[in-house]
Amino acid sequence: MTEQRTQSSHWHAQTTEQVRLTLEVPTKGLNAEQVSLRLKEYGPNVLTGSKPRPIWLRLLAQFNNVLIYVLMVAVLVTAILGHWLDSGVIFAVVLFQGVIGFVQEGRAEQALVAIRHLLAPRAMVLREGERKHIDASELVPGDVLLLEPGDRIAADVRLDQLHGLMVDESMLTGESVPVEKSLDPQAANAALGDRFCLAYSGTLVSAGTGRGVVVATGERSEIGRISGLLETVNVLQTPLTLQMNKFARFLSLIIVLAGALVFLVGWQFGDRPIPELFMAVVALTVSAIPEGLPAILTITLAIGVQRMANRKAVVRRMPVIETLGAVSVICSDKTGTLTRNEMMVAAVVLDAQVYPVSGDGYAAEGRIGDATSGPPPASLLQAVAQAALLCNDARLEHRGEHAKVLGDPMEGALLVLAAKAGLEASSYLAQWARQDEVPFDAALRYMATLNHDHHGHARILVKGAPEQVMALCGSALDHQGAAVPLDLQRWQQNIDQLAAQGLRVLALAGASPADMSGVLNVEQLGDQLQLLGVVGLLDPPRQEAMEAIAECHQAGIQVKMITGDHALTARAIAERLGLRNTGEVATGQDIDALNDEQLLELAQRVDVFARTSPEHKLRLVQALQSAHGVVAMTGDGVNDAPALKRADVGIAMGQKGSAAAREASDIVLLDDNFATLAAAVREGRTVYTNLKKAISFLLPINGGEASSLIVALLLGLALPITALQILWVNLVGSVVLAMGLAFEPAEPDVMHKPPRRSAESLLDAFLVWRIVLVSMLFLGGIFASFQWALQAGLGEAAARTLAVNTLVAMEVFYLFSVRYLDSASLTLRGILGTPAVWIVIALIVLLQWLFTYTSFMQALFMTASLSASVLMIAPLAGVMVLLILELEKRIRRA
Ligand code: ATP
């Protein structure tokens, strides 16, 4: 095979046979050796995407910030005044801040890229006669690719089989209506959108199934040619950080105005020389700007994202982290999310009589029928087993003693049932080849196949939701294998009996058509279809889901189950899971009969919804949202995308979910588990409080510094802290300490409080009050220690050194207080702190020691050594701050 051949742009003009010949594709698909050779020749099936921004541009972008501009003006002013040292240090701070931001952003982006790999696209291929689930990057030209609804097609393919295949090609052609595909070759000059026998990489299967030979991968695919379509990496921004950035800009404006005012007042009414006034204004400016805040917020978010990924919840859109903390209703799927999705047929109903089935998981050992029921009628059991085996897309893979299902676990369980009934899968499948099919569709709730043996016999087999299948049947088979009228009532009793036990119920039907056209049309069968039997499948609830539901209830979050399953099955499982209002189950039909207002009432009252389709999910989300709920919704199918997008938090399943659902979601649960979702909510709440803590920690520091300068200026006193010293505190002290907060684990009672109101502003009255209060405490501490030292005759340098140390000590003690915003910090857990907190404190003590006692620092920052007894004032002030805040918390709580 030569390079030129695969670059042919006329695959659509060739027949499938020609394509297979050109690409040397064996009937059973490529073998391992061919794959590895082609992988070497063509490279992996990936798009390299657009070039990242050059490093220097990314670095420069860090300085494009109003706060930095203000600081740069300060650099200029100090330089003009000849204060070279100050000018140099402020400039160094600007550089430092830029570099920190740059490094931090780079690391956060790297973390996101790493997480993204967890969501790498996968593809189902046929290799050496077996279906294989592989990384899409391993696809090579000549591979046989299988397509299902919801798949994002992983390479360009020439189709060679299809069943109602519809593809959404909007991302390639701009055409928003899905295109119906066909197998016929097209004119060589057909436009891209008219090459109906090709399916393109990056487009989305919106309905039907298909199969095709890969003709182009990676950059050679159509999408590769127009490249640059790769999603860009999410930047670490949320509404909250955007709000804070806005706030910071607003703050700079205020600061500049306040600085100008102070200067004017000082100039007109004060007696300070102009250069000194300038320096005071510079000090005021740098004191009031929260230099470290943006970095801390980014770090807190990055840590939250990382923690969620460790818990197997991958965040696709950053803002959702905040929304998660406000979730008040979770709407969850049942199968696989609340249940284990490890299915086993536990009962078979034949001729309206129930036969229990014994066994363990996917092992083929087990008996059908027990002492009470007696053995099942052989011919009927054979007919059911045939339907279970042929009307089935799953395969069992045996590895030693264990069997693994490739495909839907429910279908895997049906294969096991067929084995228990004595059918040997591989030879039977070869004997009865599939000619046509109606793929499973969540709206139809059944699937059908047309099979034929090689002796002129055809068989139509249908399996699906009982009410759906029975509606198609004209008769049933009795225990002797004779056709009898369908006794709906008797069958329904059996079905209800199985469903009430929490079993998932599925009906199987068959017909032997006289017409051998090879095309399957179930609706046109008339009453030829016969009900063969019904099976009850056991799918146990997940233990951890029960605990997670209880935790959600405790956290004031409602949990609703929205499933496609039978109402009675849904209720039985819901009861076992501990859902609340299981007395009433609403079905999709019930929902259809209601207008939006009535639905609003129902959606709030009922917790279990059964036999629903994706449209119902969308209506339910809208109803719950109109009642001011913040709704998290799970989904996996291609049609779930609108509901996932509409929900405040859309959650897709990583294993069961289609690419369409994943792409419409904000979060992907890698393990499909409800408990992971609950953990993500918990993490969301924690991140939000940590952001809140970081803000309430950093802002009062600026408040305290700025107000002490203003007071000093107004009273005409010496400044208690110089501009340089303030920069030291803001950048070195505060940022290091606040870093400890970013790593703060969840407070023990995060899941005991009701969800935060989504409209709640972060800077609420409480936070503003707390910031003002602590600012005042800091002001008092700085001033008192400075004045005391002056009175004691220690001189200005030592007095300032003491003031700085007092401020830092107050910060350290405030750190302990802020770890619990509104509950007591003077508890054993509060005092012991976390390792992160102790590490940053040790670091601060070391830094302050350098600041106070080394001659280099003394020269740079104009500090002076202090005696131990004088230095003791600093921690004492800290203890005072902590005690006063504890008192305040106690009063507030009372
Ligand atoms: P959930 O929405 O909680 O995951 P579900 O898996 O039951 O529940 P659907 O996948 O929409 O929801 O299935 C709805 C119904 O369709 C099932 O209860 C079953 O009766 C039927 N069904 C599901 N899968 C198949 C299949 N592969 N073949 C035939 N019928 C199926």
Short mmCIF file of N, CA and C in Angstrom, two decimals, residues 40-108:
data_model
loop_
_atom_site.label_atom_id
_atom_site.label_comp_id
_atom_site.label_asym_id
_atom_site.label_seq_id
_atom_site.Cartn_x
_atom_site.Cartn_y
_atom_site.Cartn_z
N LYS A 40 3.17 2.74 12.17
CA LYS A 40 4.50 3.30 11.93
C LYS A 40 4.48 4.18 10.69
N GLU A 41 3.78 3.69 9.67
CA GLU A 41 3.77 4.40 8.39
C GLU A 41 2.99 5.71 8.45
N TYR A 42 1.81 5.67 9.10
CA TYR A 42 0.93 6.86 9.07
C TYR A 42 0.95 7.69 10.34
N GLY A 43 1.53 7.11 11.39
CA GLY A 43 1.55 7.85 12.65
C GLY A 43 0.22 7.73 13.36
N PRO A 44 0.17 8.18 14.61
CA PRO A 44 -1.08 8.06 15.38
C PRO A 44 -2.18 8.95 14.82
N ASN A 45 -3.41 8.56 15.11
CA ASN A 45 -4.57 9.29 14.61
C ASN A 45 -4.90 10.44 15.54
N VAL A 46 -4.06 11.48 15.48
CA VAL A 46 -4.33 12.65 16.32
C VAL A 46 -4.16 13.93 15.50
N LEU A 47 -4.84 14.95 15.97
CA LEU A 47 -4.68 16.26 15.34
C LEU A 47 -3.75 17.08 16.23
N THR A 48 -2.76 17.69 15.62
CA THR A 48 -1.83 18.45 16.45
C THR A 48 -2.41 19.79 16.87
N GLY A 49 -3.40 20.27 16.10
CA GLY A 49 -4.08 21.49 16.52
C GLY A 49 -3.27 22.74 16.31
N SER A 50 -3.86 23.85 16.76
CA SER A 50 -3.21 25.12 16.52
C SER A 50 -2.00 25.29 17.45
N LYS A 51 -1.09 26.13 17.03
CA LYS A 51 0.14 26.34 17.80
C LYS A 51 -0.18 27.08 19.10
N PRO A 52 0.45 26.69 20.20
CA PRO A 52 0.22 27.43 21.44
C PRO A 52 0.84 28.82 21.35
N ARG A 53 0.36 29.73 22.20
CA ARG A 53 0.92 31.08 22.22
C ARG A 53 2.40 31.01 22.55
N PRO A 54 3.24 31.84 21.92
CA PRO A 54 4.65 31.81 22.28
C PRO A 54 4.85 32.23 23.74
N ILE A 55 5.93 31.71 24.32
CA ILE A 55 6.16 31.93 25.75
C ILE A 55 6.24 33.41 26.10
N TRP A 56 6.99 34.18 25.29
CA TRP A 56 7.18 35.58 25.65
C TRP A 56 5.86 36.34 25.69
N LEU A 57 4.93 35.92 24.80
CA LEU A 57 3.63 36.58 24.78
C LEU A 57 2.83 36.25 26.04
N ARG A 58 2.96 34.99 26.46
CA ARG A 58 2.26 34.58 27.66
C ARG A 58 2.80 35.31 28.88
N LEU A 59 4.12 35.50 28.88
CA LEU A 59 4.75 36.20 29.99
C LEU A 59 4.31 37.66 30.01
N LEU A 60 4.31 38.26 28.83
CA LEU A 60 3.95 39.67 28.73
C LEU A 60 2.50 39.90 29.17
N ALA A 61 1.64 38.92 28.86
CA ALA A 61 0.23 39.05 29.20
C ALA A 61 0.04 39.19 30.71
N GLN A 62 0.99 38.65 31.47
CA GLN A 62 0.87 38.74 32.93
C GLN A 62 0.94 40.19 33.42
N PHE A 63 1.58 41.04 32.61
CA PHE A 63 1.76 42.42 33.06
C PHE A 63 0.66 43.34 32.54
N ASN A 64 -0.24 42.76 31.78
CA ASN A 64 -1.34 43.54 31.22
C ASN A 64 -2.47 43.56 32.24
N ASN A 65 -2.32 44.42 33.24
CA ASN A 65 -3.19 44.36 34.39
C ASN A 65 -3.15 45.72 35.07
N VAL A 66 -4.30 46.26 35.42
CA VAL A 66 -4.34 47.62 35.96
C VAL A 66 -3.51 47.75 37.23
N LEU A 67 -3.57 46.69 38.06
CA LEU A 67 -2.81 46.74 39.32
C LEU A 67 -1.33 46.94 39.02
N ILE A 68 -0.88 46.24 38.00
CA ILE A 68 0.54 46.34 37.64
C ILE A 68 0.85 47.75 37.13
N TYR A 69 -0.10 48.32 36.36
CA TYR A 69 0.14 49.67 35.87
C TYR A 69 0.34 50.64 37.04
N VAL A 70 -0.53 50.47 38.04
CA VAL A 70 -0.44 51.37 39.20
C VAL A 70 0.94 51.21 39.85
N LEU A 71 1.37 49.97 39.99
CA LEU A 71 2.68 49.74 40.61
C LEU A 71 3.79 50.33 39.74
N MET A 72 3.63 50.25 38.42
CA MET A 72 4.66 50.79 37.53
C MET A 72 4.76 52.32 37.68
N VAL A 73 3.60 52.94 37.89
CA VAL A 73 3.62 54.40 38.14
C VAL A 73 4.40 54.67 39.43
N ALA A 74 4.17 53.79 40.43
CA ALA A 74 4.90 53.94 41.69
C ALA A 74 6.41 53.82 41.45
N VAL A 75 6.80 52.91 40.59
CA VAL A 75 8.22 52.74 40.25
C VAL A 75 8.76 54.05 39.68
N LEU A 76 7.96 54.62 38.77
CA LEU A 76 8.38 55.84 38.09
C LEU A 76 8.53 56.99 39.08
N VAL A 77 7.49 57.15 39.92
CA VAL A 77 7.48 58.25 40.88
C VAL A 77 8.69 58.16 41.81
N THR A 78 8.93 56.97 42.36
CA THR A 78 10.06 56.79 43.28
C THR A 78 11.38 57.04 42.57
N ALA A 79 11.46 56.63 41.30
CA ALA A 79 12.71 56.83 40.55
C ALA A 79 12.94 58.33 40.35
N ILE A 80 11.89 59.06 39.98
CA ILE A 80 12.02 60.51 39.76
C ILE A 80 12.48 61.19 41.04
N LEU A 81 11.96 60.69 42.18
CA LEU A 81 12.33 61.30 43.46
C LEU A 81 13.73 60.88 43.91
N GLY A 82 14.32 59.97 43.13
CA GLY A 82 15.67 59.53 43.47
C GLY A 82 15.72 58.45 44.52
N HIS A 83 14.55 57.87 44.87
CA HIS A 83 14.55 56.75 45.82
C HIS A 83 14.80 55.47 45.06
N TRP A 84 16.04 55.28 44.67
CA TRP A 84 16.35 54.17 43.75
C TRP A 84 16.06 52.82 44.36
N LEU A 85 16.31 52.71 45.64
CA LEU A 85 16.11 51.42 46.29
C LEU A 85 14.62 51.02 46.22
N ASP A 86 13.77 51.98 46.65
CA ASP A 86 12.33 51.70 46.60
C ASP A 86 11.89 51.36 45.18
N SER A 87 12.36 52.19 44.26
CA SER A 87 11.99 51.99 42.88
C SER A 87 12.37 50.58 42.42
N GLY A 88 13.62 50.21 42.76
CA GLY A 88 14.12 48.90 42.35
C GLY A 88 13.31 47.77 42.96
N VAL A 89 13.00 47.90 44.24
CA VAL A 89 12.27 46.81 44.90
C VAL A 89 10.84 46.70 44.36
N ILE A 90 10.19 47.83 44.18
CA ILE A 90 8.82 47.75 43.64
C ILE A 90 8.86 47.11 42.25
N PHE A 91 9.89 47.49 41.50
CA PHE A 91 10.02 46.89 40.16
C PHE A 91 10.24 45.39 40.27
N ALA A 92 11.08 45.01 41.22
CA ALA A 92 11.33 43.58 41.42
C ALA A 92 10.03 42.86 41.79
N VAL A 93 9.23 43.53 42.60
CA VAL A 93 7.95 42.93 42.99
C VAL A 93 7.06 42.72 41.77
N VAL A 94 7.05 43.75 40.91
CA VAL A 94 6.25 43.63 39.69
C VAL A 94 6.72 42.42 38.88
N LEU A 95 8.03 42.31 38.73
CA LEU A 95 8.58 41.18 37.97
C LEU A 95 8.21 39.86 38.64
N PHE A 96 8.42 39.81 39.95
CA PHE A 96 8.15 38.61 40.73
C PHE A 96 6.70 38.17 40.54
N GLN A 97 5.79 39.15 40.66
CA GLN A 97 4.37 38.87 40.52
C GLN A 97 4.07 38.31 39.13
N GLY A 98 4.70 38.92 38.10
CA GLY A 98 4.48 38.46 36.73
C GLY A 98 4.97 37.03 36.55
N VAL A 99 6.16 36.76 37.07
CA VAL A 99 6.74 35.43 36.89
C VAL A 99 5.93 34.38 37.65
N ILE A 100 5.52 34.72 38.87
CA ILE A 100 4.71 33.79 39.66
C ILE A 100 3.42 33.46 38.89
N GLY A 101 2.77 34.50 38.39
CA GLY A 101 1.53 34.31 37.64
C GLY A 101 1.77 33.41 36.43
N PHE A 102 2.88 33.67 35.76
CA PHE A 102 3.24 32.92 34.55
C PHE A 102 3.44 31.43 34.89
N VAL A 103 4.24 31.20 35.92
CA VAL A 103 4.53 29.80 36.32
C VAL A 103 3.24 29.12 36.76
N GLN A 104 2.46 29.84 37.56
CA GLN A 104 1.24 29.27 38.09
C GLN A 104 0.27 28.90 36.98
N GLU A 105 0.11 29.83 36.03
CA GLU A 105 -0.79 29.59 34.92
C GLU A 105 -0.32 28.38 34.12
N GLY A 106 1.00 28.33 33.88
CA GLY A 106 1.56 27.21 33.13
C GLY A 106 1.29 25.89 33.82
N ARG A 107 1.47 25.88 35.14
CA ARG A 107 1.26 24.63 35.88
C ARG A 107 -0.19 24.21 35.86
N ALA A 108 -1.06 25.20 36.04
CA ALA A 108 -2.50 24.89 36.04
C ALA A 108 -2.92 24.35 34.68
#
